[in-house]
Coordinates of C-alpha atoms and ligand atoms in Angstrom, one line a residue:
X1 CA 21.8 -98.3 13.2
X2 CA 19.2 -97.5 15.9
X3 CA 18.9 -94.0 17.2
X4 CA 20.3 -95.1 20.6
X5 CA 23.3 -96.7 18.9
X6 CA 23.9 -93.5 17.0
X7 CA 23.8 -91.5 20.2
X8 CA 26.1 -93.9 21.9
X9 CA 28.5 -93.6 18.9
X10 CA 28.5 -89.8 19.3
X11 CA 29.1 -90.1 23.1
X12 CA 31.9 -92.6 22.5
X13 CA 33.6 -90.3 20.0
X14 CA 33.3 -87.3 22.3
X15 CA 34.8 -89.3 25.1
X16 CA 37.7 -90.3 22.9
X17 CA 38.2 -86.7 21.8
X18 CA 38.2 -85.5 25.4
X19 CA 41.1 -87.8 26.2
X20 CA 43.4 -86.3 23.6
X21 CA 46.5 -88.4 23.4
X22 CA 45.3 -90.7 26.2
X23 CA 45.6 -91.0 30.0
X24 CA 49.3 -91.8 30.0
X25 CA 50.2 -88.7 28.0
X26 CA 47.9 -86.6 30.2
X27 CA 49.8 -87.9 33.2
X28 CA 53.1 -87.0 31.6
X29 CA 51.8 -83.5 30.9
X30 CA 50.8 -83.1 34.6
X31 CA 54.2 -84.5 35.7
X32 CA 55.9 -81.6 33.8
X33 CA 53.8 -79.2 35.9
X34 CA 51.6 -78.3 32.9
X35 CA 47.8 -78.4 32.6
X36 CA 46.3 -80.1 29.6
X37 CA 44.8 -78.1 26.7
X38 CA 41.3 -78.7 27.9
X39 CA 42.1 -77.9 31.6
X40 CA 43.5 -74.5 30.4
X41 CA 40.4 -73.7 28.4
X42 CA 38.2 -74.6 31.5
X43 CA 40.1 -72.0 33.5
X44 CA 40.1 -69.4 30.8
X45 CA 36.6 -69.5 29.5
X46 CA 33.5 -68.8 31.8
X47 CA 32.0 -71.9 33.2
X48 CA 29.6 -73.6 30.8
X49 CA 30.2 -71.1 28.0
X50 CA 32.8 -73.0 25.9
X51 CA 31.6 -74.1 22.5
X52 CA 34.0 -76.4 20.8
X53 CA 34.5 -76.4 17.0
X54 CA 36.0 -79.2 15.0
X55 CA 36.2 -81.8 17.8
X56 CA 36.3 -84.6 15.3
X57 CA 38.8 -83.2 12.8
X58 CA 41.5 -85.6 11.8
X59 CA 44.7 -85.4 9.9
X60 CA 44.7 -86.7 6.3
X61 CA 48.3 -87.8 6.1
X62 CA 49.4 -91.4 5.3
X63 CA 53.1 -91.0 5.4
X64 CA 55.5 -92.2 8.1
X65 CA 52.8 -94.4 9.7
X66 CA 50.5 -91.5 10.4
X67 CA 47.7 -93.6 8.8
X68 CA 47.7 -95.8 11.9
X69 CA 47.8 -92.9 14.4
X70 CA 44.7 -90.8 14.5
X71 CA 43.5 -88.6 17.2
X72 CA 40.2 -86.7 17.1
X73 CA 40.8 -83.0 17.1
X74 CA 44.3 -83.2 15.6
X75 CA 46.1 -81.8 18.5
X76 CA 44.4 -78.5 19.0
X77 CA 41.1 -77.6 20.7
X78 CA 39.4 -74.6 19.1
X79 CA 36.2 -72.7 19.9
X80 CA 34.5 -69.8 21.5
X81 CA 32.9 -68.8 24.7
X82 CA 33.0 -65.8 27.1
X83 CA 35.8 -64.5 29.4
X84 CA 34.3 -62.4 32.2
X85 CA 31.0 -62.4 30.2
X86 CA 32.6 -61.0 27.0
X87 CA 32.9 -63.1 23.9
X88 CA 36.4 -64.6 23.0
X89 CA 37.8 -67.1 20.6
X90 CA 40.4 -69.5 21.8
X91 CA 42.7 -72.2 20.5
X92 CA 44.6 -74.5 22.8
X93 CA 47.3 -76.8 21.5
X94 CA 47.2 -80.3 22.9
X95 CA 50.8 -81.5 23.6
X96 CA 49.5 -85.0 24.3
X97 CA 48.7 -85.5 20.6
X98 CA 51.9 -85.5 18.4
X99 CA 53.4 -83.1 20.9
X100 CA 50.9 -80.4 19.9
X101 CA 52.6 -80.2 16.5
X102 CA 51.0 -78.2 13.8
X103 CA 49.8 -79.9 10.7
X104 CA 47.4 -79.2 7.9
X105 CA 44.2 -80.0 9.7
X106 CA 45.4 -78.5 13.0
X107 CA 46.2 -75.2 11.2
X108 CA 42.9 -75.2 9.4
X109 CA 41.1 -75.3 12.8
X110 CA 43.0 -72.3 14.1
X111 CA 42.5 -70.4 10.8
X112 CA 38.7 -71.0 11.0
X113 CA 38.4 -69.4 14.4
X114 CA 40.7 -66.6 13.5
X115 CA 38.5 -65.8 10.5
X116 CA 35.4 -65.9 12.8
X117 CA 37.1 -63.7 15.4
X118 CA 37.9 -61.1 12.7
X119 CA 34.4 -61.1 11.2
X120 CA 32.8 -60.7 14.6
X121 CA 35.2 -58.3 16.1
X122 CA 36.1 -60.5 19.1
X123 CA 39.6 -61.0 20.7
X124 CA 41.4 -64.3 20.1
X125 CA 43.6 -66.1 22.7
X126 CA 46.1 -68.7 21.6
X127 CA 47.4 -71.2 24.2
X128 CA 50.6 -72.5 22.6
X129 CA 52.2 -75.8 23.6
X130 CA 53.7 -77.4 20.5
X131 CA 56.7 -79.2 19.1
X132 CA 56.4 -77.0 16.0
X133 CA 55.7 -78.1 12.4
X134 CA 54.5 -81.7 12.3
X135 CA 57.6 -83.2 10.8
X136 CA 55.7 -86.1 9.1
X137 CA 53.5 -83.7 7.1
X138 CA 56.3 -81.6 5.6
X139 CA 55.4 -78.5 3.6
X140 CA 51.7 -78.5 4.4
X141 CA 52.6 -77.7 8.0
X142 CA 54.7 -74.8 6.8
X143 CA 51.8 -73.7 4.7
X144 CA 49.5 -74.0 7.8
X145 CA 51.8 -71.7 9.8
X146 CA 52.0 -69.2 7.0
X147 CA 48.1 -69.2 6.8
X148 CA 48.1 -68.3 10.5
X149 CA 50.9 -65.6 10.3
X150 CA 49.0 -64.0 7.4
X151 CA 45.8 -63.8 9.5
X152 CA 47.7 -62.5 12.5
X153 CA 48.9 -59.7 10.4
X154 CA 45.5 -58.8 9.0
X155 CA 44.0 -59.0 12.4
X156 CA 46.6 -56.8 14.0
X157 CA 45.0 -53.5 15.1
X158 CA 41.5 -54.9 14.4
X159 CA 41.0 -57.4 17.3
X160 CA 43.2 -58.0 20.3
X161 CA 45.4 -61.1 19.9
X162 CA 47.0 -62.6 22.9
X163 CA 49.4 -65.5 23.0
X164 CA 50.3 -67.6 26.0
X165 CA 53.4 -69.8 25.7
X166 CA 52.8 -72.8 27.9
X167 CA 55.3 -75.3 26.5
X168 CA 57.7 -75.4 23.6
X169 CA 57.4 -72.9 20.8
X170 CA 60.3 -73.2 18.4
X171 CA 61.3 -72.6 14.9
X172 CA 59.1 -70.4 12.7
X173 CA 56.3 -71.2 15.1
X174 CA 57.4 -68.2 17.2
X175 CA 56.3 -65.8 14.5
X176 CA 52.6 -66.1 15.3
X177 CA 53.1 -65.0 18.9
X178 CA 55.6 -62.4 17.7
X179 CA 52.9 -60.7 15.6
X180 CA 50.2 -60.9 18.3
X181 CA 49.8 -58.0 20.7
X182 CA 50.9 -59.7 24.0
X183 CA 52.9 -62.8 24.9
X184 CA 52.7 -64.4 28.3
X185 CA 55.2 -67.0 29.2
X186 CA 55.1 -69.6 31.9
X187 CA 58.4 -69.8 33.9
X188 CA 60.4 -73.1 33.6
X189 CA 57.9 -74.9 31.4
X190 CA 57.9 -72.8 28.3
X191 CA 60.5 -71.6 25.8
X192 CA 60.7 -69.8 22.5
X193 CA 63.5 -69.7 20.0
X194 CA 64.0 -69.7 16.3
X195 CA 66.9 -72.2 16.5
X196 CA 67.4 -74.4 19.5
X197 CA 70.5 -75.1 21.7
X198 CA 71.8 -77.9 19.4
X199 CA 71.8 -75.8 16.3
X200 CA 73.3 -72.9 18.3
X201 CA 76.1 -75.2 19.4
X202 CA 76.8 -76.3 15.9
X203 CA 76.8 -72.9 14.3
X204 CA 78.2 -70.6 17.0
X205 CA 79.8 -73.1 19.4
X206 CA 77.9 -71.6 22.3
X207 CA 76.7 -73.9 25.0
X208 CA 73.3 -72.8 26.2
X209 CA 70.3 -74.4 27.8
X210 CA 66.8 -74.1 26.4
X211 CA 65.9 -72.1 29.5
X212 CA 68.8 -69.6 29.1
X213 CA 68.3 -69.4 25.3
X214 CA 64.6 -68.8 25.3
X215 CA 62.9 -69.3 28.7
X216 CA 60.4 -66.9 30.3
X217 CA 63.1 -65.0 32.3
X218 CA 65.2 -64.5 29.2
X219 CA 62.4 -63.2 27.1
X220 CA 61.0 -61.0 29.9
X221 CA 64.4 -59.4 30.7
X222 CA 66.7 -59.6 27.7
X223 CA 64.8 -59.8 24.5
X224 CA 61.5 -58.3 25.5
X225 CA 59.7 -60.9 23.4
X226 CA 57.4 -61.7 26.4
X227 CA 55.3 -59.1 28.1
X228 CA 54.3 -61.0 31.1
X229 CA 55.7 -64.0 33.1
X230 CA 53.7 -66.4 35.1
X231 CA 54.9 -68.9 37.7
X232 CA 52.4 -71.5 36.4
X233 CA 49.6 -72.2 34.0
X234 CA 46.9 -70.9 36.3
X235 CA 48.6 -67.6 36.9
X236 CA 49.2 -67.2 33.2
X237 CA 45.5 -67.7 32.5
X238 CA 44.5 -65.2 35.2
X239 CA 46.8 -62.7 33.6
X240 CA 45.1 -63.1 30.3
X241 CA 41.7 -62.4 31.9
X242 CA 43.0 -59.4 33.7
X243 CA 44.6 -58.0 30.5
X244 CA 41.4 -58.5 28.5
X245 CA 39.5 -56.5 31.2
X246 CA 41.4 -53.3 30.2
X247 CA 40.9 -53.6 26.4
X248 CA 38.0 -53.3 24.1
X249 CA 36.7 -56.2 21.9
X250 CA 37.9 -54.6 18.7
X251 CA 39.2 -51.3 17.2
X252 CA 35.7 -49.9 16.8
X253 CA 34.8 -50.2 20.5
X254 CA 35.9 -48.6 23.7
X255 CA 37.1 -50.5 26.7
X256 CA 34.6 -51.2 29.4
X257 CA 34.1 -48.7 32.1
X258 CA 34.0 -49.8 35.7
X259 CA 31.6 -48.1 38.0
X260 CA 33.2 -45.2 39.8
X261 CA 31.9 -42.8 42.5
X262 CA 33.6 -39.4 42.5
X263 CA 35.1 -38.4 45.9
X264 CA 37.9 -36.2 47.1
X265 CA 40.5 -36.5 44.3
X266 CA 43.3 -34.5 46.0
X267 CA 46.4 -36.6 46.7
X268 CA 48.6 -34.6 49.1
X269 CA 51.1 -37.5 49.4
X270 CA 52.2 -36.6 45.8
X271 CA 53.6 -33.3 47.1
X272 CA 56.5 -35.1 48.8
X273 CA 57.6 -37.5 46.0
X274 CA 60.1 -35.3 44.2
X275 CA 63.4 -35.2 46.1
X276 CA 65.1 -31.8 46.9
X277 CA 68.2 -32.9 45.0
X278 CA 67.2 -33.0 41.3
X279 CA 69.7 -35.9 40.7
X280 CA 68.2 -38.1 43.3
X281 CA 66.1 -40.9 41.9
X282 CA 62.5 -41.8 43.0
X283 CA 60.2 -44.6 41.9
X284 CA 57.7 -43.4 39.3
X285 CA 55.3 -46.1 40.4
X286 CA 54.7 -44.1 43.6
X287 CA 53.2 -41.4 41.4
X288 CA 51.4 -43.8 39.1
X289 CA 49.7 -45.6 42.0
X290 CA 48.6 -42.4 43.7
X291 CA 47.2 -40.9 40.6
X292 CA 45.1 -43.9 39.3
X293 CA 42.2 -45.8 40.9
X294 CA 43.4 -47.8 43.8
X295 CA 45.3 -51.0 42.9
X296 CA 44.4 -50.7 39.2
X297 CA 47.9 -50.7 37.7
X298 CA 48.6 -53.6 35.4
X299 CA 52.2 -53.3 34.3
X300 CA 53.3 -54.5 30.9
X301 CA 56.9 -55.6 30.2
X302 CA 57.8 -55.1 33.8
X303 CA 61.3 -56.5 33.7
X304 CA 62.4 -55.2 30.4
X305 CA 63.9 -51.8 29.7
X306 CA 63.1 -50.7 33.3
X307 CA 64.0 -47.1 32.6
X308 CA 60.5 -46.7 31.2
X309 CA 57.3 -48.1 32.8
X310 CA 54.3 -48.9 30.7
X311 CA 50.9 -50.5 31.6
X312 CA 47.2 -50.2 31.9
X313 CA 45.3 -48.6 34.7
X314 CA 41.9 -47.2 35.5
X315 CA 41.2 -43.5 36.1
X316 CA 37.7 -42.8 37.5
X317 CA 36.8 -46.3 36.2
X318 CA 38.0 -45.7 32.7
X319 CA 40.8 -47.7 31.1
X320 CA 44.0 -45.7 30.2
X321 CA 47.5 -46.6 29.1
X322 CA 50.4 -45.1 31.0
X323 CA 53.9 -44.4 29.7
X324 CA 56.3 -43.1 32.4
X325 CA 60.0 -42.5 32.6
X326 CA 61.5 -44.3 35.5
X327 CA 64.1 -42.1 37.4
X328 CA 64.9 -45.0 39.6
X329 CA 66.5 -46.9 36.7
X330 CA 69.3 -45.4 34.6
X331 CA 67.9 -42.0 35.7
X332 CA 64.9 -42.6 33.4
X333 CA 67.0 -42.0 30.3
X334 CA 65.6 -43.0 26.9
X335 CA 67.5 -45.7 25.1
X336 CA 66.9 -48.2 22.3
X337 CA 65.0 -50.8 24.3
X338 CA 62.9 -48.3 26.3
X339 CA 61.9 -46.5 23.1
X340 CA 60.9 -49.8 21.4
X341 CA 59.0 -50.9 24.5
X342 CA 57.1 -47.7 24.8
X343 CA 56.4 -47.3 21.1
X344 CA 54.8 -50.7 20.8
X345 CA 52.6 -50.0 23.8
X346 CA 51.6 -46.6 22.5
X347 CA 50.6 -48.1 19.2
X348 CA 48.5 -50.8 20.9
X349 CA 46.7 -48.2 23.0
X350 CA 46.1 -46.1 19.9
X351 CA 44.9 -49.0 17.8
X352 CA 42.3 -49.9 20.5
X353 CA 41.1 -46.5 21.6
X354 CA 42.8 -46.4 25.0
X355 CA 43.7 -42.9 26.1
X356 CA 47.3 -42.3 27.0
X357 CA 48.8 -40.7 30.0
X358 CA 52.5 -39.8 30.0
X359 CA 54.5 -39.0 33.1
X360 CA 57.7 -37.4 32.2
X361 CA 61.0 -37.2 34.0
X362 CA 63.7 -37.8 31.4
X363 CA 67.3 -36.5 31.3
X364 CA 67.6 -37.2 27.5
X365 CA 68.8 -40.0 25.3
X366 CA 71.5 -42.4 26.5
X367 CA 74.9 -41.4 24.9
X368 CA 77.5 -43.9 23.8
X369 CA 78.8 -46.0 20.9
X370 CA 76.6 -48.9 21.8
X371 CA 73.5 -46.9 21.5
X372 CA 74.6 -45.1 18.3
X373 CA 75.9 -48.2 16.6
X374 CA 72.8 -50.1 17.4
X375 CA 70.6 -47.3 15.9
X376 CA 69.2 -45.2 18.8
X377 CA 68.4 -42.8 15.9
X378 CA 66.0 -45.3 14.2
X379 CA 64.8 -46.8 17.5
X380 CA 64.2 -43.5 19.3
X381 CA 62.3 -42.4 16.2
X382 CA 59.9 -45.3 16.8
X383 CA 58.6 -43.7 19.9
X384 CA 58.5 -40.2 18.4
X385 CA 56.5 -41.7 15.4
X386 CA 54.2 -43.7 17.6
X387 CA 53.2 -40.7 19.7
X388 CA 52.9 -38.4 16.7
X389 CA 50.5 -40.7 14.9
X390 CA 48.4 -41.5 18.0
X391 CA 44.9 -40.0 17.8
X392 CA 43.6 -41.1 21.1
X393 CA 43.3 -38.5 24.0
X394 CA 46.8 -37.8 25.2
X395 CA 47.9 -36.0 28.3
X396 CA 51.4 -35.4 29.6
X397 CA 52.5 -34.5 33.1
X398 CA 56.1 -33.3 33.5
X399 CA 57.1 -34.1 37.0
X400 CA 60.7 -33.1 36.8
X401 CA 63.2 -33.2 33.9
X402 CA 62.1 -32.8 30.3
X403 CA 65.4 -32.3 28.5
X404 CA 66.5 -32.2 24.9
X405 CA 65.0 -34.3 22.2
X406 CA 63.4 -36.4 24.9
X407 CA 61.1 -33.5 25.7
X408 CA 59.8 -33.5 22.1
X409 CA 59.4 -37.3 22.0
X410 CA 57.6 -37.8 25.3
X411 CA 54.2 -36.6 24.1
X412 CA 54.9 -32.9 23.8
X413 CA 52.2 -30.5 22.6
X414 CA 54.2 -30.1 19.4
X415 CA 53.6 -33.8 18.4
X416 CA 49.9 -33.7 19.1
X417 CA 49.4 -34.1 22.9
X418 CA 46.1 -32.6 23.9
X419 CA 46.9 -31.4 27.4
X420 CA 50.3 -30.8 29.0
X421 CA 50.7 -30.2 32.7
X422 CA 53.9 -29.6 34.6
X423 CA 54.6 -29.7 38.3
X424 CA 56.5 -26.7 39.8
X425 CA 59.4 -29.0 40.0
X426 CA 59.5 -29.3 36.2
X427 CA 62.8 -28.5 34.4
X428 CA 62.2 -28.0 30.7
X429 CA 65.4 -27.2 28.8
X430 CA 67.7 -28.3 26.0
X431 CA 70.0 -30.1 28.4
X432 CA 71.1 -30.3 32.1
X433 CA 72.7 -27.1 33.6
X434 CA 76.2 -28.5 33.9
X435 CA 76.4 -29.7 30.3
X436 CA 74.9 -26.5 29.0
X437 CA 77.3 -24.3 31.1
X438 CA 80.3 -26.2 29.9
X439 CA 79.3 -25.6 26.3
X440 CA 78.0 -22.1 26.2
X441 CA 80.5 -20.6 28.8
X442 CA 83.5 -22.7 27.7
X443 CA 85.7 -19.6 27.1
X444 CA 84.7 -17.8 30.3
X445 CA 85.3 -21.0 32.4
X446 CA 88.7 -21.8 30.8
X447 CA 89.8 -18.2 31.4
X448 CA 88.6 -18.0 35.0
X449 CA 91.2 -18.4 37.8
X450 CA 89.0 -21.0 39.5
X451 CA 87.5 -23.2 36.8
X452 CA 85.3 -25.2 39.2
X453 CA 83.9 -22.0 40.8
X454 CA 83.2 -20.4 37.4
X455 CA 81.5 -23.6 36.2
X456 CA 79.3 -23.7 39.3
X457 CA 78.3 -20.0 38.9
X458 CA 77.4 -20.5 35.3
X459 CA 75.6 -23.7 36.1
X460 CA 73.5 -21.8 38.8
X461 CA 72.8 -19.1 36.3
X462 CA 71.5 -21.5 33.7
X463 CA 69.5 -23.4 36.3
X464 CA 67.9 -20.2 37.5
X465 CA 66.9 -19.2 34.0
X466 CA 65.9 -22.6 32.5
X467 CA 65.4 -25.3 35.2
X468 CA 61.7 -24.5 35.6
X469 CA 58.5 -24.9 33.7
X470 CA 57.6 -21.2 33.4
X471 CA 59.3 -20.5 30.0
X472 CA 57.5 -23.4 28.4
X473 CA 54.3 -22.3 30.1
X474 CA 54.8 -18.7 28.8
X475 CA 55.0 -20.1 25.3
X476 CA 51.8 -22.2 25.8
X477 CA 53.7 -25.5 25.5
X478 CA 52.4 -26.3 29.0
X479 CA 48.7 -25.6 29.7
X480 CA 48.9 -25.4 33.4
X481 CA 51.5 -25.7 36.2
X482 CA 49.8 -27.7 38.9
X483 CA 50.6 -28.8 42.4
X484 CA 51.3 -32.5 42.5
X485 CA 48.3 -33.1 44.7
X486 CA 46.0 -31.8 42.0
X487 CA 47.2 -34.2 39.4
X488 CA 44.5 -36.9 39.7
X489 CA 41.7 -34.4 39.6
X490 CA 43.2 -32.6 36.6
X491 CA 43.6 -35.8 34.7
X492 CA 40.1 -37.0 35.4
X493 CA 38.7 -33.7 34.2
X494 CA 41.1 -33.6 31.2
X495 CA 40.2 -37.1 30.0
X496 CA 36.5 -36.3 30.4
X497 CA 36.9 -33.2 28.3
X498 CA 38.7 -35.3 25.6
X499 CA 36.2 -38.2 25.7
X500 CA 34.7 -37.4 22.3
X501 CA 38.0 -36.6 20.6
X502 CA 37.9 -37.5 16.9
X503 CA 41.0 -36.9 14.9
X504 CA 41.9 -38.2 11.4
X505 CA 45.3 -38.7 10.0
X506 CA 46.1 -37.7 6.5
X507 CA 44.8 -40.2 4.0
X508 CA 47.5 -42.7 3.1
X509 CA 48.0 -46.4 2.4
X510 CA 50.0 -46.7 5.6
X511 CA 52.8 -44.8 7.2
X512 CA 56.4 -46.0 7.2
X513 CA 57.4 -46.2 10.8
X514 CA 61.2 -46.5 11.2
X515 CA 61.4 -50.3 11.8
Ligands
HXC1 C1 55.7 -84.5 15.0 C2 56.3 -84.4 17.2 C3 56.9 -83.1 17.0 C4 56.9 -82.6 15.7 C5 57.1 -83.6 19.1 N1 56.5 -84.6 18.5 N2 57.4 -82.7 18.2 N3 55.7 -85.1 16.2 N4 56.3 -83.3 14.7 N5 57.4 -81.4 15.4 C6 56.0 -85.8 19.2 C7 57.1 -86.7 19.6 O1 57.5 -87.6 18.5 C8 56.5 -87.5 20.7 O2 55.7 -88.5 20.1 C9 55.6 -86.5 21.3 O3 55.4 -85.5 20.3 C10 56.1 -85.9 22.6 O4 57.4 -85.4 22.3 P1 58.7 -85.8 23.2 O5 59.9 -85.5 22.4 O6 58.5 -87.1 23.9 O7 58.5 -84.7 24.3 P2 59.6 -83.8 25.1 O8 60.7 -84.7 25.6 O9 58.8 -83.0 26.1 O10 60.2 -82.9 24.0 C11 59.4 -81.9 23.4 C12 60.2 -81.3 22.2 C13 60.7 -82.4 21.2 C14 61.4 -80.5 22.7 C15 59.3 -80.3 21.5 O11 59.6 -83.3 20.9 C16 61.2 -81.9 20.0 O12 62.4 -81.4 19.9 N6 60.4 -81.9 18.9 C17 60.8 -81.5 17.6 C18 60.9 -80.0 17.5 C19 61.1 -79.6 16.1 O13 62.3 -79.7 15.6 N7 60.1 -79.1 15.4 C20 60.1 -78.6 14.1 C21 60.6 -77.2 14.2 S1 60.7 -76.5 12.7 P3 55.5 -89.9 20.8 O14 54.6 -90.7 19.8 O15 56.8 -90.5 21.0 O16 54.8 -89.7 22.1 C22 59.3 -75.7 12.6 C23 59.1 -74.9 11.4 C24 58.0 -74.0 11.5 O17 58.5 -75.7 13.4 C25 58.1 -73.1 10.4 C26 57.0 -72.1 10.3 C27 57.4 -71.0 9.4

């Protein structure tokens, strides 16, 4: 064959590969409101930087007529490039080829880039759009999945792993995204479940649609499986880029700093945020947004367990993770879901050297049979454990309530926080005044002529003594009581002071976090 013919064969094969399952299937994909696997990569990876690997890989199966159906690439596009000028590996499942189903060769391609991402300390992004295990290939598909799950686990805490769900993701296939650090789901075109609506109907007799069972809204609000929702593929990809901008390339590195010019760091607006009435709610985001660099808050798990707010932000150009009780939702109480949500976020930040800021206004743990029977004990302990083992710089600001066990859990000094501030509005006590008075003055109140008046008096007495930050400060549990307006300036100074913090945990194989 002449050189020209060889080149033309190469071009022809490339053209064939670029078409995936063909024009008709691409059209069907677009009709569903979805981009193709290649269009998604074009949006994600910096222009001209994508280097594909395994474009000509084919399946090797000869069962069920597969010998007559071959598509170059085997339904997944894999490779590397840069995202905002920083290296990244990516795989993008091509629904136009066998419904993006995962088979032996398809899995091998993903595994290859996962191994490279690990060896090179570079994040990996998976764009999932797949009918699951390729049914015709049987057990080798299952083996392929397990090869991926295994690597997801080994890579956890070493390199950031991000999954976008941009189509179906069902059966055991959900377990790769489940192990990765963040899941982004596209509304109305993606779903995740272990068993689909038909099986659910047979087994539990429930009638449920795919959307209700495992759509983006369900996983963003009910299960917490997804961390971000996007209204379409483009928005999902933009969210991935934004997320990556806050996190380092691997566990040995620090996140990138943005240029920052120091100015007046006082924020007088913060002085008016806490209401006069201690039981009146306010939105903790007001405080977050006034403390951090302008418009830098990137909230994670926004619609799940809204009684706690978590997310990334920048403070004087540096990336930080924020965990904040939300008085505007369930009074900011800690419950099972909020503990799990915050614990996972704390562990991510700690694994990737992102300092933690805690804003605390918590009345305690949520009481009730539902919470106790569903193991608030074990789940609350997750957050306690996550903070206790975090070695990144950690600062807490108590804005109002810090009651009971929740005081200990929310990054108290006792569990290793580096700097703890309180506002003059802080109330640090074992419990709220009413509950405390009812218990410790039970006899006096029951013997009083006017029970209500006696209770109120004892409540006021308890409040006067304990509903302040001064006792904690006198013990050194609080380093400084600051005016709200000083918060940003103190935090910038504090994190700067902690910049070179190096702390080692006791040597062990691994801890045993209460799962
Ligand atoms: C092989 C598959 C496939 C699969 C889809 N296709 N899923 N081929 N294996 N798992 C093919 C279809 O045959 C079709 O091929 C093309 O992909 C597009 O599929 P459609 O059904 O036309 O598309 P749509 O109507 O959008 O429906 C998508 C779907 C449906 C909901 C995903 O295809 C479906 O239910 N697929 C099966 C899902 C499933 O049961 N997977 C196995 C789960 S068990 P043609 O040639 O007609 O275009 C599992 C175990 C993993 O994954 C365990 C890991 C531990």
